PDB file of C-alpha atoms in Angstrom:
ATOM      1  CA  MET D 812       0.000   0.000   0.000  1.00  0.00           C
ATOM      2  CA  LYS D 813       1.243   3.464  -0.887  1.00  0.00           C
ATOM      3  CA  LYS D 814       2.395   5.794   1.919  1.00  0.00           C
ATOM      4  CA  ILE D 815       2.063   9.525   2.290  1.00  0.00           C
ATOM      5  CA  LYS D 816       3.424  11.754   5.017  1.00  0.00           C
ATOM      6  CA  LEU D 817       1.277  14.372   6.712  1.00  0.00           C
ATOM      7  CA  PHE D 818       2.887  17.055   8.876  1.00  0.00           C
ATOM      8  CA  THR D 819       0.577  19.275  10.964  1.00  0.00           C
ATOM      9  CA  ASP D 820       1.185  22.080  13.415  1.00  0.00           C
ATOM     10  CA  SER D 821      -0.508  25.195  14.680  1.00  0.00           C
ATOM     11  CA  SER D 822       0.157  28.394  16.552  1.00  0.00           C
ATOM     12  CA  VAL D 823      -2.376  30.232  18.697  1.00  0.00           C
ATOM     13  CA  ASN D 824      -2.692  33.548  20.484  1.00  0.00           C
ATOM     14  CA  PRO D 825      -4.706  32.520  23.572  1.00  0.00           C
ATOM     15  CA  GLN D 826      -5.623  36.102  24.513  1.00  0.00           C
ATOM     16  CA  GLU D 827      -7.092  36.826  21.073  1.00  0.00           C
ATOM     17  CA  LYS D 828      -8.356  33.248  20.625  1.00  0.00           C
ATOM     18  CA  ILE D 829      -7.091  33.181  17.051  1.00  0.00           C
ATOM     19  CA  GLY D 830      -4.580  30.863  15.524  1.00  0.00           C
ATOM     20  CA  PHE D 831      -3.166  29.476  12.348  1.00  0.00           C
ATOM     21  CA  GLY D 832      -2.919  25.858  11.414  1.00  0.00           C
ATOM     22  CA  SER D 833      -0.549  24.565   8.780  1.00  0.00           C
ATOM     23  CA  PHE D 834       0.020  21.236   7.141  1.00  0.00           C
ATOM     24  CA  LEU D 835       2.111  19.603   4.483  1.00  0.00           C
ATOM     25  CA  ILE D 836       1.314  16.424   2.561  1.00  0.00           C
ATOM     26  CA  ILE D 837       4.265  14.628   1.012  1.00  0.00           C
ATOM     27  CA  LYS D 838       3.540  12.095  -1.714  1.00  0.00           C
ATOM     28  CA  ASP D 839       6.813  12.523  -3.601  1.00  0.00           C
ATOM     29  CA  GLU D 840       9.966  11.884  -1.583  1.00  0.00           C
ATOM     30  CA  ASN D 841      12.140  13.655  -4.165  1.00  0.00           C
ATOM     31  CA  LEU D 842      10.973  17.215  -3.539  1.00  0.00           C
ATOM     32  CA  THR D 843      13.440  19.800  -2.274  1.00  0.00           C
ATOM     33  CA  LEU D 844      12.831  21.735   0.931  1.00  0.00           C
ATOM     34  CA  GLU D 845      12.132  24.844  -1.183  1.00  0.00           C
ATOM     35  CA  ASN D 846       9.455  22.996  -3.152  1.00  0.00           C
ATOM     36  CA  LEU D 847       7.980  21.498   0.023  1.00  0.00           C
ATOM     37  CA  LYS D 848       7.767  24.969   1.544  1.00  0.00           C
ATOM     38  CA  LYS D 849       5.630  26.105  -1.403  1.00  0.00           C
ATOM     39  CA  THR D 850       3.065  23.340  -0.814  1.00  0.00           C
ATOM     40  CA  ILE D 851       2.379  24.073   2.866  1.00  0.00           C
ATOM     41  CA  LYS D 852      -1.241  25.050   3.428  1.00  0.00           C
ATOM     42  CA  ILE D 853      -2.155  27.607   6.097  1.00  0.00           C
ATOM     43  CA  LYS D 854      -5.549  28.528   7.512  1.00  0.00           C
ATOM     44  CA  ARG D 855      -6.758  31.001  10.110  1.00  0.00           C
ATOM     45  CA  PHE D 856      -9.052  29.767  12.891  1.00  0.00           C
ATOM     46  CA  GLU D 857     -10.998  31.962  15.298  1.00  0.00           C
ATOM     47  CA  ASN D 858     -12.483  31.362  18.740  1.00  0.00           C
ATOM     48  CA  THR D 859      -9.927  28.639  19.377  1.00  0.00           C
ATOM     49  CA  SER D 860      -7.409  27.365  21.915  1.00  0.00           C
ATOM     50  CA  SER D 861      -4.186  25.406  21.482  1.00  0.00           C
ATOM     51  CA  THR D 862      -5.831  21.988  21.914  1.00  0.00           C
ATOM     52  CA  LYS D 863      -8.803  22.916  19.766  1.00  0.00           C
ATOM     53  CA  LEU D 864      -6.584  24.397  17.058  1.00  0.00           C
ATOM     54  CA  GLU D 865      -4.416  21.277  16.812  1.00  0.00           C
ATOM     55  CA  LEU D 866      -7.569  19.193  16.295  1.00  0.00           C
ATOM     56  CA  GLN D 867      -9.067  21.668  13.825  1.00  0.00           C
ATOM     57  CA  THR D 868      -5.849  21.723  11.805  1.00  0.00           C
ATOM     58  CA  PHE D 869      -5.539  17.942  11.753  1.00  0.00           C
ATOM     59  CA  LEU D 870      -9.169  17.461  10.683  1.00  0.00           C
ATOM     60  CA  TRP D 871      -8.821  20.138   8.000  1.00  0.00           C
ATOM     61  CA  SER D 872      -5.694  18.414   6.660  1.00  0.00           C
ATOM     62  CA  LEU D 873      -7.540  15.090   6.359  1.00  0.00           C
ATOM     63  CA  GLU D 874     -10.126  16.762   4.102  1.00  0.00           C
ATOM     64  CA  GLU D 875      -7.324  17.410   1.595  1.00  0.00           C
ATOM     65  CA  ILE D 876      -6.409  13.731   1.286  1.00  0.00           C
ATOM     66  CA  LYS D 877      -8.527  12.395  -1.534  1.00  0.00           C
ATOM     67  CA  ASN D 878      -7.028   8.919  -1.856  1.00  0.00           C
ATOM     68  CA  LYS D 879      -8.170   6.977   1.211  1.00  0.00           C
ATOM     69  CA  ASP D 880      -6.368   3.762   0.173  1.00  0.00           C
ATOM     70  CA  VAL D 881      -2.999   4.845   1.502  1.00  0.00           C
ATOM     71  CA  ILE D 882      -1.091   4.598   4.734  1.00  0.00           C
ATOM     72  CA  ILE D 883      -0.894   8.090   6.214  1.00  0.00           C
ATOM     73  CA  GLU D 884       2.057   8.750   8.487  1.00  0.00           C
ATOM     74  CA  VAL D 885       0.980  11.688  10.664  1.00  0.00           C
ATOM     75  CA  TYR D 886       3.813  13.761  12.112  1.00  0.00           C
ATOM     76  CA  THR D 887       2.795  16.088  14.934  1.00  0.00           C
ATOM     77  CA  ASP D 888       4.137  17.476  18.182  1.00  0.00           C
ATOM     78  CA  CYS D 889       0.645  17.484  19.699  1.00  0.00           C
ATOM     79  CA  GLN D 890       0.439  14.991  22.549  1.00  0.00           C
ATOM     80  CA  ASN D 891      -3.372  15.216  22.547  1.00  0.00           C
ATOM     81  CA  ILE D 892      -3.604  13.965  18.961  1.00  0.00           C
ATOM     82  CA  ILE D 893      -0.965  11.277  19.556  1.00  0.00           C
ATOM     83  CA  GLY D 894      -2.801   9.934  22.628  1.00  0.00           C
ATOM     84  CA  LEU D 895      -6.390  10.318  21.450  1.00  0.00           C
ATOM     85  CA  GLN D 896      -6.672   6.814  19.958  1.00  0.00           C
ATOM     86  CA  ASP D 897      -5.711   5.340  23.342  1.00  0.00           C
ATOM     87  CA  ARG D 898      -8.468   7.362  25.012  1.00  0.00           C
ATOM     88  CA  LYS D 899     -11.162   6.523  22.447  1.00  0.00           C
ATOM     89  CA  GLU D 900     -12.825   3.637  24.263  1.00  0.00           C
ATOM     90  CA  LYS D 901     -13.163   5.528  27.541  1.00  0.00           C
ATOM     91  CA  LEU D 902     -14.305   8.767  25.878  1.00  0.00           C
ATOM     92  CA  GLU D 903     -17.003   6.991  23.874  1.00  0.00           C
ATOM     93  CA  LYS D 904     -18.058   4.830  26.821  1.00  0.00           C
ATOM     94  CA  ASN D 905     -18.598   7.989  28.899  1.00  0.00           C
ATOM     95  CA  ASN D 906     -20.269   9.749  25.943  1.00  0.00           C
ATOM     96  CA  PHE D 907     -17.582  12.467  26.127  1.00  0.00           C
ATOM     97  CA  TYR D 908     -18.434  13.428  29.708  1.00  0.00           C
ATOM     98  CA  SER D 909     -15.697  13.868  32.288  1.00  0.00           C
ATOM     99  CA  SER D 910     -15.641  11.959  35.572  1.00  0.00           C
ATOM    100  CA  SER D 911     -17.188  15.043  37.211  1.00  0.00           C
ATOM    101  CA  GLY D 912     -20.177  14.792  34.844  1.00  0.00           C
ATOM    102  CA  LYS D 913     -19.241  17.761  32.660  1.00  0.00           C
ATOM    103  CA  LEU D 914     -19.401  17.540  28.869  1.00  0.00           C
ATOM    104  CA  MET D 915     -15.825  17.766  27.632  1.00  0.00           C
ATOM    105  CA  ASN D 916     -14.502  20.783  25.791  1.00  0.00           C
ATOM    106  CA  ASN D 917     -14.000  19.946  22.120  1.00  0.00           C
ATOM    107  CA  HIS D 918     -16.250  16.876  22.325  1.00  0.00           C
ATOM    108  CA  GLU D 919     -17.593  17.560  18.817  1.00  0.00           C
ATOM    109  CA  LEU D 920     -14.057  17.665  17.434  1.00  0.00           C
ATOM    110  CA  TYR D 921     -13.194  14.425  19.251  1.00  0.00           C
ATOM    111  CA  LYS D 922     -16.228  12.736  17.686  1.00  0.00           C
ATOM    112  CA  GLU D 923     -15.240  14.003  14.246  1.00  0.00           C
ATOM    113  CA  PHE D 924     -11.658  12.867  14.878  1.00  0.00           C
ATOM    114  CA  PHE D 925     -12.796   9.308  15.598  1.00  0.00           C
ATOM    115  CA  GLU D 926     -15.261   9.257  12.683  1.00  0.00           C
ATOM    116  CA  LYS D 927     -12.561  10.283  10.226  1.00  0.00           C
ATOM    117  CA  THR D 928      -9.650   8.301  11.655  1.00  0.00           C
ATOM    118  CA  ASP D 929     -11.695   5.080  11.825  1.00  0.00           C
ATOM    119  CA  LYS D 930     -11.959   5.171   8.020  1.00  0.00           C
ATOM    120  CA  LEU D 931      -8.253   5.714   7.372  1.00  0.00           C
ATOM    121  CA  ASN D 932      -4.958   3.873   7.763  1.00  0.00           C
ATOM    122  CA  LEU D 933      -3.109   6.238  10.087  1.00  0.00           C
ATOM    123  CA  VAL D 934       0.176   5.919  11.893  1.00  0.00           C
ATOM    124  CA  PHE D 935       0.816   8.707  14.410  1.00  0.00           C
ATOM    125  CA  ILE D 936       4.419   9.737  14.950  1.00  0.00           C
ATOM    126  CA  LYS D 937       5.394  12.169  17.699  1.00  0.00           C
ATOM    127  CA  VAL D 938       7.839  14.848  16.678  1.00  0.00           C
ATOM    128  CA  LYS D 939       9.731  16.724  19.332  1.00  0.00           C
ATOM    129  CA  GLY D 940       9.399  20.347  18.339  1.00  0.00           C
ATOM    130  CA  HIS D 941      12.072  23.025  18.654  1.00  0.00           C
ATOM    131  CA  LYS D 942      15.161  20.799  18.655  1.00  0.00           C
ATOM    132  CA  LYS D 943      18.644  22.216  18.288  1.00  0.00           C
ATOM    133  CA  SER D 944      19.712  22.239  14.636  1.00  0.00           C
ATOM    134  CA  SER D 945      22.523  19.801  15.327  1.00  0.00           C
ATOM    135  CA  LEU D 946      20.015  17.204  16.584  1.00  0.00           C
ATOM    136  CA  LYS D 947      17.539  17.488  13.703  1.00  0.00           C
ATOM    137  CA  ASP D 948      17.012  14.750  11.161  1.00  0.00           C
ATOM    138  CA  GLU D 949      15.115  15.044   7.852  1.00  0.00           C
ATOM    139  CA  ILE D 950      11.708  14.631   9.525  1.00  0.00           C
ATOM    140  CA  ASP D 951      12.525  17.355  12.073  1.00  0.00           C
ATOM    141  CA  THR D 952      13.677  19.674   9.299  1.00  0.00           C
ATOM    142  CA  ILE D 953      10.437  19.182   7.348  1.00  0.00           C
ATOM    143  CA  PHE D 954       8.326  19.540  10.493  1.00  0.00           C
ATOM    144  CA  ASN D 955      10.176  22.774  11.249  1.00  0.00           C
ATOM    145  CA  LEU D 956       8.955  24.214   7.914  1.00  0.00           C
ATOM    146  CA  VAL D 957       5.345  23.551   8.925  1.00  0.00           C
ATOM    147  CA  ASP D 958       5.922  24.899  12.435  1.00  0.00           C
ATOM    148  CA  LYS D 959       7.480  28.083  11.066  1.00  0.00           C
ATOM    149  CA  ALA D 960       4.617  28.562   8.610  1.00  0.00           C
ATOM    150  CA  SER D 961       1.965  28.644  11.353  1.00  0.00           C
ATOM    151  CA  ARG D 962       4.086  30.781  13.684  1.00  0.00           C
ATOM    152  CA  SER D 963       4.897  33.283  10.919  1.00  0.00           C
ATOM    153  CA  ALA D 964       1.252  33.518   9.895  1.00  0.00           C
ATOM    154  CA  LEU D 965       0.245  34.250  13.479  1.00  0.00           C
ATOM    155  CA  ARG D 966       3.046  36.758  13.982  1.00  0.00           C
ATOM    156  CA  ASN D 967       2.141  38.587  10.755  1.00  0.00           C
ATOM    157  CA  GLN D 968      -1.507  38.712  11.808  1.00  0.00           C
ATOM    158  CA  ILE D 969      -0.871  40.370  15.160  1.00  0.00           C
TER     159      ILE D 969
END
């Protein structure tokens, strides 16, 4: 089965509740960093938080993947997205209510996350963001492009 790589990241201003999500889909391993940079997609989100924005960005990126018969390697530094599959059973069993009986923030996004990810072949890979240059490998370098895109978009907005 064919593989594609999906890199997602986001940057939020919590006071303004606005943020920018960015993602990059790599189907062709032979592209240069300059060419990869040109294919990064960026979107502004309003009334958001860091957790919400990471989910919004990831879900938006999945909409851009038309071929569902691929293995999608998802590269993110978001621990919430990485750990969500492990929490699925408990979240659904409790109907997205916390142990204190409160409906969870972002419950709609969690439901959408599970609906979409159940239909896809996803492998989640945690990227440690903001490494020293000397410690970066190719994946870190590509992820850094996506990270910079969302941070620059936010900085230019404010």
